[in-house]
Tab-separated table of C-alpha atoms in Angstrom:
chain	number	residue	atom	x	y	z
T	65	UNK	CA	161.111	82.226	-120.129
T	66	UNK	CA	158.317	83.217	-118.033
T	67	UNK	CA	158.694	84.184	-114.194
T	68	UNK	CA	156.079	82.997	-111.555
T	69	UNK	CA	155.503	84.781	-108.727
T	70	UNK	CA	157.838	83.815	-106.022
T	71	UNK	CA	160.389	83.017	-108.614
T	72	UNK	CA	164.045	83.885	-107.149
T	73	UNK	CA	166.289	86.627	-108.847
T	74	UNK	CA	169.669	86.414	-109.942
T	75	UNK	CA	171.686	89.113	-111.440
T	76	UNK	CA	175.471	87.866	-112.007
T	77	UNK	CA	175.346	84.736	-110.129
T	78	UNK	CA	173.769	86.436	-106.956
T	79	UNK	CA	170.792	85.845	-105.704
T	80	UNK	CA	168.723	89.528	-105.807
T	81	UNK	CA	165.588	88.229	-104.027
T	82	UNK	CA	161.941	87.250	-105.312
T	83	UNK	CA	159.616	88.481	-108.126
T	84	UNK	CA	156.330	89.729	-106.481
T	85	UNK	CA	153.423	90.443	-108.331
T	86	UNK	CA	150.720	93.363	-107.104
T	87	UNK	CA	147.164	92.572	-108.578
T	88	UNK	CA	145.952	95.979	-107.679
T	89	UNK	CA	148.751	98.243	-108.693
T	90	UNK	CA	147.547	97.860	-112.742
T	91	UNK	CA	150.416	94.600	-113.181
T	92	UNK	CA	153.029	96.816	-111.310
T	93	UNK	CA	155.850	94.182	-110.796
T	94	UNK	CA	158.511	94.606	-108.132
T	95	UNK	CA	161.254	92.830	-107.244
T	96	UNK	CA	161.601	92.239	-103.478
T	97	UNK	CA	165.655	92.467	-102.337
T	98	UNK	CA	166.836	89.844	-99.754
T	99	UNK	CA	167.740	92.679	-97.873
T	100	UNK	CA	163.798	93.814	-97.798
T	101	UNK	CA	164.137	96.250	-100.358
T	102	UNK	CA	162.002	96.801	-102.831
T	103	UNK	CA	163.158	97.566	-107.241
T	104	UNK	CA	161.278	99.442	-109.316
T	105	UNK	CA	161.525	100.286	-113.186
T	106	UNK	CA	162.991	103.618	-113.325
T	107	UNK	CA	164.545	106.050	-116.237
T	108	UNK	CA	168.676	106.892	-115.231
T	109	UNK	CA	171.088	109.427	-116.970
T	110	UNK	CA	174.727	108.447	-115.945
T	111	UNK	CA	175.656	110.983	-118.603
T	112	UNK	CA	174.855	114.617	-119.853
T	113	UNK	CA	173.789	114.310	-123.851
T	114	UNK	CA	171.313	114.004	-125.928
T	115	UNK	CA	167.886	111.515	-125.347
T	116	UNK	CA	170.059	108.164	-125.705
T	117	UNK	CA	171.361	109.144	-122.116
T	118	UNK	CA	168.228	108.228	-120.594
T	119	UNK	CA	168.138	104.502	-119.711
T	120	UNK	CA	165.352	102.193	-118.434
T	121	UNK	CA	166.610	100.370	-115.466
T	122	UNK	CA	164.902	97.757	-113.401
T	123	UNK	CA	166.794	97.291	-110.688
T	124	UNK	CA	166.865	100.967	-108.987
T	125	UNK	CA	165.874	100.458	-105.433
T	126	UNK	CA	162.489	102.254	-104.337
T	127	UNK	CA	163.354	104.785	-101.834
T	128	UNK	CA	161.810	105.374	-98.404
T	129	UNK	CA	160.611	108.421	-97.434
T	130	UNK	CA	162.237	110.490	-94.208
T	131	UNK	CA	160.999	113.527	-91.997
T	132	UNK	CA	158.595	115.299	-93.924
T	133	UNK	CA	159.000	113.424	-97.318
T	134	UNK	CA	156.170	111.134	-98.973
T	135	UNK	CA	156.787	108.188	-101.506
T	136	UNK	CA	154.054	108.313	-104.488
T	137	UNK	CA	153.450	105.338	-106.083
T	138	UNK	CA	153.415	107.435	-109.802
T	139	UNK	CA	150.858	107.041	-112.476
T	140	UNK	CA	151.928	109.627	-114.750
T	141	UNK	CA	154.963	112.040	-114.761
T	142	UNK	CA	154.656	114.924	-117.024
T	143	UNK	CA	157.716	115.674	-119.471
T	144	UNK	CA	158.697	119.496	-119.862
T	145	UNK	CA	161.310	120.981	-122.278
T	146	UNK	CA	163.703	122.189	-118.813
T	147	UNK	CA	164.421	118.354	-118.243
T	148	UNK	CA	165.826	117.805	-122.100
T	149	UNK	CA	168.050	120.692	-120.804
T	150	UNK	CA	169.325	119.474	-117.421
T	151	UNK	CA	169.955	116.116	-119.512
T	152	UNK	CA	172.014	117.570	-122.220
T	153	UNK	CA	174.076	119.518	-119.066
T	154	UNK	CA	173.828	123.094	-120.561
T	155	UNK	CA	171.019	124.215	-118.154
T	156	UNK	CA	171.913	126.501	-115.592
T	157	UNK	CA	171.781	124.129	-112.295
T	158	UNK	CA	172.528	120.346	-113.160
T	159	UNK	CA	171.948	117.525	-110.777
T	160	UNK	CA	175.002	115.373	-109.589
T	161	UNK	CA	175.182	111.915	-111.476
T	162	UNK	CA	173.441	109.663	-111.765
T	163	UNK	CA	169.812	110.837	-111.595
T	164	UNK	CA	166.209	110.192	-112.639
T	165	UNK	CA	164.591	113.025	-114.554
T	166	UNK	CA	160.863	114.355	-113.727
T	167	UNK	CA	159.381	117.125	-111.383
T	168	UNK	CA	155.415	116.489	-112.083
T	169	UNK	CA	154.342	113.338	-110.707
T	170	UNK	CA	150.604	112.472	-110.118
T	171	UNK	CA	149.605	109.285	-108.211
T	172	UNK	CA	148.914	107.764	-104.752
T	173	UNK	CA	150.581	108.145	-101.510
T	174	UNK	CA	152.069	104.910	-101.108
T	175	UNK	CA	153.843	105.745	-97.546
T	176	UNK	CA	155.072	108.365	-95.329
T	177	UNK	CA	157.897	109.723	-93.276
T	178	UNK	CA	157.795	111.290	-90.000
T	179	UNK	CA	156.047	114.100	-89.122
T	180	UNK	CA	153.630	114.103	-92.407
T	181	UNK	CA	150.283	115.253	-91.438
T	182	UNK	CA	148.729	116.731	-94.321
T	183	UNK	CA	148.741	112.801	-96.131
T	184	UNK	CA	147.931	109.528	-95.563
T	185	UNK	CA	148.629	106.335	-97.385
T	186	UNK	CA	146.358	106.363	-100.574
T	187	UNK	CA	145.620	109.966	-100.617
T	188	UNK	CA	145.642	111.533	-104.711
T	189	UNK	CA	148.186	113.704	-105.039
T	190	UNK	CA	150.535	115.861	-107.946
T	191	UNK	CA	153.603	117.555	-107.370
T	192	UNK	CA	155.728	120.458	-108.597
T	193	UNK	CA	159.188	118.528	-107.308
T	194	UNK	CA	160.109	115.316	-106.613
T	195	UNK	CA	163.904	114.286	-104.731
T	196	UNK	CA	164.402	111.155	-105.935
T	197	UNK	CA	162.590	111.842	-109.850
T	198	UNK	CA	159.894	111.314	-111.190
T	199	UNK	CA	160.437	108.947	-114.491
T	200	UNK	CA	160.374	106.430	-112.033
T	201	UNK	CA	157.013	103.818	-110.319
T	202	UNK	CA	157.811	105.442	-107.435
T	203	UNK	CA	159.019	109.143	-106.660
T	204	UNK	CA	160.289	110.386	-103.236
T	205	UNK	CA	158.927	114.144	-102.481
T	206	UNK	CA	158.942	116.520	-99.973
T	207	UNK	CA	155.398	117.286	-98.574
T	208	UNK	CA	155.128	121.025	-99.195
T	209	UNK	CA	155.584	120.058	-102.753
T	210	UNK	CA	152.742	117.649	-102.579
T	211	UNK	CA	148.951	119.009	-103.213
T	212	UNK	CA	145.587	117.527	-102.886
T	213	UNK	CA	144.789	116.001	-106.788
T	214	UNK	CA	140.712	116.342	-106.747
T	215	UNK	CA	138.707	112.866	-108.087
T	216	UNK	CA	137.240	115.101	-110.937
T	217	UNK	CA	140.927	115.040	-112.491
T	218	UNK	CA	142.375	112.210	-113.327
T	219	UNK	CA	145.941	111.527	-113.069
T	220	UNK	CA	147.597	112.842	-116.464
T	221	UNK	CA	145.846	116.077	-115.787
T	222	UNK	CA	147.308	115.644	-112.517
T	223	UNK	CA	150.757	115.600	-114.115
T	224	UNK	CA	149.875	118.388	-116.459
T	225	UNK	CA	149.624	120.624	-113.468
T	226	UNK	CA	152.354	121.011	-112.012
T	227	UNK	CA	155.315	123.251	-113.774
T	228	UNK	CA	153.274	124.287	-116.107
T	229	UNK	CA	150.185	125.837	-113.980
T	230	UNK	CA	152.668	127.224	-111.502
T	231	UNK	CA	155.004	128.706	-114.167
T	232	UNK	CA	151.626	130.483	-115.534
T	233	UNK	CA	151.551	131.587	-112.038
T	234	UNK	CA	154.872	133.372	-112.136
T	235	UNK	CA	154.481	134.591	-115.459
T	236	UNK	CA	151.196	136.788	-115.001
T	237	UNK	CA	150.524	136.911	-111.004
T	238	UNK	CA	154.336	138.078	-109.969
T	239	UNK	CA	156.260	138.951	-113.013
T	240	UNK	CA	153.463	140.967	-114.807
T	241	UNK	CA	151.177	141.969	-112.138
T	242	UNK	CA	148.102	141.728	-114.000
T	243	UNK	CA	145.179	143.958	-113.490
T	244	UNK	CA	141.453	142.785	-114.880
T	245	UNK	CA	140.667	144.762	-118.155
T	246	UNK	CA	144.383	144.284	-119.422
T	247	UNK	CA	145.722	142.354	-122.320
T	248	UNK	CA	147.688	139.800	-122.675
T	249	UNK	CA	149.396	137.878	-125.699
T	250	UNK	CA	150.490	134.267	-125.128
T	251	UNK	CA	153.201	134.336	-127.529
T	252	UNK	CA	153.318	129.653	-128.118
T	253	UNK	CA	149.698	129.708	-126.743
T	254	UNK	CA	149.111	125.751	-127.332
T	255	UNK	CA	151.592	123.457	-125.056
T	256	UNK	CA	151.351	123.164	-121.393
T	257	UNK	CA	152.592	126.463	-120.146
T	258	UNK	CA	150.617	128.442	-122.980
T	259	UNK	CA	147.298	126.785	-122.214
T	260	UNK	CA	147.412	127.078	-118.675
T	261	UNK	CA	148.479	130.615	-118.861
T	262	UNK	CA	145.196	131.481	-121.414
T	263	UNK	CA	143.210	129.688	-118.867
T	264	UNK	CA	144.434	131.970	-115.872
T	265	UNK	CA	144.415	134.736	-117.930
T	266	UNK	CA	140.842	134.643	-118.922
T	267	UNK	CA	139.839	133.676	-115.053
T	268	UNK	CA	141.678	136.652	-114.101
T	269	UNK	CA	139.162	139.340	-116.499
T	270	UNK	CA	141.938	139.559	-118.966
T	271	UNK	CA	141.781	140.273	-122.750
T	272	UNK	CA	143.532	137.187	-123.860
T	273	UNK	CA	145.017	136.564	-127.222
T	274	UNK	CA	147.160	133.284	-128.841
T	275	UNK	CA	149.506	131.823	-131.323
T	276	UNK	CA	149.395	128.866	-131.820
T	277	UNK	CA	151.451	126.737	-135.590
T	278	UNK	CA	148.431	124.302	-135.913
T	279	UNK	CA	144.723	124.712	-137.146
T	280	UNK	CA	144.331	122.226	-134.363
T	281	UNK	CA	146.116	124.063	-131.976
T	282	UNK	CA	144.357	127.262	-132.889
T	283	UNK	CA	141.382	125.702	-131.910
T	284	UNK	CA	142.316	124.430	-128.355
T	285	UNK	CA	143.654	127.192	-127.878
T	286	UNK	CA	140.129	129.441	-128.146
T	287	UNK	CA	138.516	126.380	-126.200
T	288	UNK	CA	140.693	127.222	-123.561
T	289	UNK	CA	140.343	130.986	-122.758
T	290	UNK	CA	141.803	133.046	-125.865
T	291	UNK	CA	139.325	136.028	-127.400
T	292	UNK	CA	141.404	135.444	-130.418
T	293	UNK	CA	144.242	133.330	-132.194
T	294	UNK	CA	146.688	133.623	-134.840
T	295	UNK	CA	148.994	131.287	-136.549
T	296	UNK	CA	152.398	131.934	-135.888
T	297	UNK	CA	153.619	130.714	-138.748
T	298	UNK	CA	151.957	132.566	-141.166
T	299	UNK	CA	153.997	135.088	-142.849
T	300	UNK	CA	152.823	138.747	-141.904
T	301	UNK	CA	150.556	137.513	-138.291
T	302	UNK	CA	152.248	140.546	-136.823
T	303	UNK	CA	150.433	142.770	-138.551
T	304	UNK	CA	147.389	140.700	-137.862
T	305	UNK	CA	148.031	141.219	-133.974
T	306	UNK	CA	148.461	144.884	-134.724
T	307	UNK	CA	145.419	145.590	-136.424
T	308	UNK	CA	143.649	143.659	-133.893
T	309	UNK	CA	144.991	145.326	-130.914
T	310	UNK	CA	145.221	149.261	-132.572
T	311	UNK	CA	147.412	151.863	-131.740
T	312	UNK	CA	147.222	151.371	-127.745
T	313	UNK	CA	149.407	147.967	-128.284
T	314	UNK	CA	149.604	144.615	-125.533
T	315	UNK	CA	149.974	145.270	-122.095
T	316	UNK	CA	151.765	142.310	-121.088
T	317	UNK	CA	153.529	139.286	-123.616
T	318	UNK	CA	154.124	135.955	-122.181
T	319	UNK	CA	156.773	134.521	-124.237
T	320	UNK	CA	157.749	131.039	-124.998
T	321	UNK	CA	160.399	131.366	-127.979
T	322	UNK	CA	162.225	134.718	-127.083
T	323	UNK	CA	165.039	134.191	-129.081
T	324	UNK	CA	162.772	134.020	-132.125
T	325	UNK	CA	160.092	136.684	-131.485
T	326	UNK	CA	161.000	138.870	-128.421
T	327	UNK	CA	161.919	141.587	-131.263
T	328	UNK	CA	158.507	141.636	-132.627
T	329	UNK	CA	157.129	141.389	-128.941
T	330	UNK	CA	158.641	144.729	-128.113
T	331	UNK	CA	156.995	146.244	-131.222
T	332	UNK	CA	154.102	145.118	-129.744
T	333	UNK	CA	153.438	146.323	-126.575
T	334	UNK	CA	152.164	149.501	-125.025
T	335	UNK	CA	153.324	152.056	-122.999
T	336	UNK	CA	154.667	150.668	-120.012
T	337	UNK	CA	154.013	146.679	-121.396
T	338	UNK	CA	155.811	144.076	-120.202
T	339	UNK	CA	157.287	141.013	-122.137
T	340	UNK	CA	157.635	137.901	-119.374
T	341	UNK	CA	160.321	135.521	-120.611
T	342	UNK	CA	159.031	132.046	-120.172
T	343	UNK	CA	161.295	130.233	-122.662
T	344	UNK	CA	164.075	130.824	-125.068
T	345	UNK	CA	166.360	128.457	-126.846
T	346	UNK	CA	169.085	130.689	-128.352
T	347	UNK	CA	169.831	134.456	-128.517
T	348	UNK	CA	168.492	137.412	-130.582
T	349	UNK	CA	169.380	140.614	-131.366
T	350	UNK	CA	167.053	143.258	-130.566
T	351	UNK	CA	167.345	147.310	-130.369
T	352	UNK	CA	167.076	148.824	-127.208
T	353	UNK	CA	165.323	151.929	-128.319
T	354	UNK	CA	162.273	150.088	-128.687
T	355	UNK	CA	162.060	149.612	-125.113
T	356	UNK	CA	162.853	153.284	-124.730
T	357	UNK	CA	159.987	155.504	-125.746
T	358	UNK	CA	157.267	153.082	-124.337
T	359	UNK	CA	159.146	152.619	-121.174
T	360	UNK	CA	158.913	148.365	-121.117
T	361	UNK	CA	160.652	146.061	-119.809
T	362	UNK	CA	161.740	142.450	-120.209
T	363	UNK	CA	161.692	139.924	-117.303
T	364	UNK	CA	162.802	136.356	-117.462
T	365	UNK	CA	161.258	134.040	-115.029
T	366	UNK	CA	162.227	130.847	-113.540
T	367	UNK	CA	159.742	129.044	-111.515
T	368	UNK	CA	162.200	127.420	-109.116
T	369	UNK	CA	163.585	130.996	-108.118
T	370	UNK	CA	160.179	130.734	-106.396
T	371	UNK	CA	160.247	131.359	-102.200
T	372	UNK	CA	158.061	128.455	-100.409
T	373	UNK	CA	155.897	131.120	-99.774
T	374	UNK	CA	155.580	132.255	-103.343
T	375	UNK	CA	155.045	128.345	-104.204
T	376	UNK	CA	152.160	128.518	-101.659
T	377	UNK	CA	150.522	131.944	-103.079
T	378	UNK	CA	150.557	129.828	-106.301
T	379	UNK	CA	148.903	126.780	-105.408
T	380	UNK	CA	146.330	128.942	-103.966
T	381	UNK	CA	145.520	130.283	-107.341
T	382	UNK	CA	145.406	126.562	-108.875
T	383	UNK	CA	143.382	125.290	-106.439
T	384	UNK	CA	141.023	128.004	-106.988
T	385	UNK	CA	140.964	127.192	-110.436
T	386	UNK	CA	140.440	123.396	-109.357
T	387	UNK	CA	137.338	123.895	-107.744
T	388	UNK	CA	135.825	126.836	-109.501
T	389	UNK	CA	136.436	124.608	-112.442
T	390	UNK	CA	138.573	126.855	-114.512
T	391	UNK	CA	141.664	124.759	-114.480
T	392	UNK	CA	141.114	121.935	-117.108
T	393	UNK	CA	144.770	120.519	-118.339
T	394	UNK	CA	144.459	119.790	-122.012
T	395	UNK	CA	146.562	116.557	-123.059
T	396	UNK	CA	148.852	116.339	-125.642
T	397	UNK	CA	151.327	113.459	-126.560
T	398	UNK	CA	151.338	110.226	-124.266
T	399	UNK	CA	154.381	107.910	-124.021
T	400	UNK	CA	155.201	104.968	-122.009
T	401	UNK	CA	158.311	105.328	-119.804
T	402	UNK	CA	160.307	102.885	-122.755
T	403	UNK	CA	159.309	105.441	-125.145
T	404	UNK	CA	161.159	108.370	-123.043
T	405	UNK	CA	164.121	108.924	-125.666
T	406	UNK	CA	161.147	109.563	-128.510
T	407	UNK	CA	159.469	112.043	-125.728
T	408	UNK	CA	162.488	113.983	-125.341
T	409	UNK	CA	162.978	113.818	-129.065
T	410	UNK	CA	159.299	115.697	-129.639
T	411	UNK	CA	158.851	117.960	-126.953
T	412	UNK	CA	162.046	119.899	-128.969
T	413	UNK	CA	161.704	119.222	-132.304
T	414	UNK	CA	158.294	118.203	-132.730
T	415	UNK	CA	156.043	120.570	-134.864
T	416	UNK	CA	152.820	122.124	-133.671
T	417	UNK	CA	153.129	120.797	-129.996
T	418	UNK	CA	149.478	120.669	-128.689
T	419	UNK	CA	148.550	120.415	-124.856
T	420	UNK	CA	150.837	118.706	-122.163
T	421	UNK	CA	152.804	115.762	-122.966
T	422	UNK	CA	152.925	113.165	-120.274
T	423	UNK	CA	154.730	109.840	-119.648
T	424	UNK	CA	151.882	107.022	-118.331
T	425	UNK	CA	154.054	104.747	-115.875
């Protein structure tokens, strides 16, 4: 069957409204209510479990944006490993049900709500929140969690900014309190959060070193601000590290698998180091005495414990990372929003993740 434009929509017996067709939104097709409300396609969980909770809906109405919210007409959404954990409802804070998944939108300002200076319709942006989600052709957001996305990046790397960049943010600029001449150890040096973190690092005058499970991701991994890199899943890399580093040890380790290597981390580190906790998907034992004599510690971060003020400090740093040039997201694995239940499948279990994966919309 095919539709024309101006076709009318049923969906059990009633009459929805008409099929419109958008030439310059890249074959974006809406459907336009009776009611004057506009559909979009749009990703739903109506359950917590595992990726066959997320379903492609077409009939989720596009929302409209209130005091000091923006709608983004979304042309990539970038997929982090947080969102397979609000979806499987064992992450700390859950959303109510039903919901659309997705924090890290990139696109154009499509319209705007009351009192919204800062944007206008058609401005680039990226986010590091959306309200209404941002698997979705359109996401709702608030507009201090909208930024500026320069014409020299295009949108995935606008979607690759996002959680990642600011989570790098946390991790070195407030956790750790990095000082130029220190090192640093990026502990999963090759996805999202691991690149951008090298990147900072290295813009910040510190000694950075990588692991990365991938001859491929080794090597992105030095492209993007490591002195050295070592392959994590060789047998005896520890020992690798040490010899590298001597007898003074890491300053600070940012860590993306604690429950698999925060023991070795602590062996690691010198006096007064710091391991920041960026990720962990299980527990470990570890024995405190090695934290003793070399007085560390061990912080876990959470970007969204962020203040609006710490959010701010943040983008600061990104944006000058955006114009000095520093900030270049890499690109890993690209799905289209049907393919979302694969996405969520690989971003866990895949092997020898590489850049940032991203949804195209």
């Amino acid at each position: 069957m095919v539709l024309l434009t101006g076709s009318p929509i049923f969906q059990g017996g009633n009459r929805l409204g008409r099929l419109t067709f958008f030439p310059r939104h890249r074959g974006c097709i809406c459907i336009t209510m009776a009611t004057g409300q506009k559909l979009m396609r749009a990703i739903r969980v109506f359950e917590f479990g595992g990726p066959e909770v997320l379903k492609l809906q077409s009939d989720v109405v596009v929302p409209v944006p209130k005091d000091h919210q923006v709608l983004i007409k979304v042309h990539a959404c970038g997929v982090n490993p947080v969102e397979t954990y609000i979806r499987s409802g064992t992450y700390s804070r859950i959303p109510p049900l039903p919901y659309t998944p997705g924090t890290d939108v990139a696109g154009v300002i499509e319209s705007i709500g009351d009192n919204v200076s800062a944007f206008k319709k058609g401005d680039r942006v990226f986010t590091t929140s959306t309200i209404s989600g941002g698997y979705a052709e359109y996401a709702l957001a608030a507009d201090h969690t909208v930024y500026t996305l320069p014409e020299k990046l295009n949108f995935r790397q606008g979607a690759a900014i996002g959680i990642p960049y600011f989570t790098a943010c946390r991790a070195l600029l407030h956790s750790a309190r990095v000082k130029a001449g220190e090192s640093v150890l990026v502990h999963g040096a090759s996805g999202g959060v691991g690149l951008a973190t090298c990147q900072i690092a290295r813009a910040y005058g510190l000694k950075v070193l990588g692991t990365a499970g991938s001859k491929e991701g080794q090597k992105i991994v030095l492209q993007n601000g490591a002195h050295e890199v070592f392959d994590h899943k060789e047998a005896h890399y520890i020992d690798k590290i040490k010899k590298s580093v001597g007898e003074k040890g890491i300053d600070v380790i940012v860590e993306m698998l604690a429950n698999v290597n925060l023991s070795n981390d602590l062996k690691l580190l010198s006096s007064g180091g710091r391991v920041i906790v960026v990720g962990s998907r299980g527990s470990i034992e570890i024995n405190p005495r090695d934290t003793m004599a070399k007085e560390s510690t061990i912080t876990g971060i959470s970007l969204f414990s962020s203040s609006k003020e710490e959010f701010q400090q943040f983008a600061s740093a990104v944006q000058a990372g955006m114009e000095t040039g520093w900030l270049k997201p890499v690109i890993g694995s690209q799905y289209p929003l049907e393919k979302v239940s694969q996405a969520h499948e690989n971003i866990i279990h895949g092997s020898g993740t590489v850049g940032k994966m991203v949804l195209l919309i």
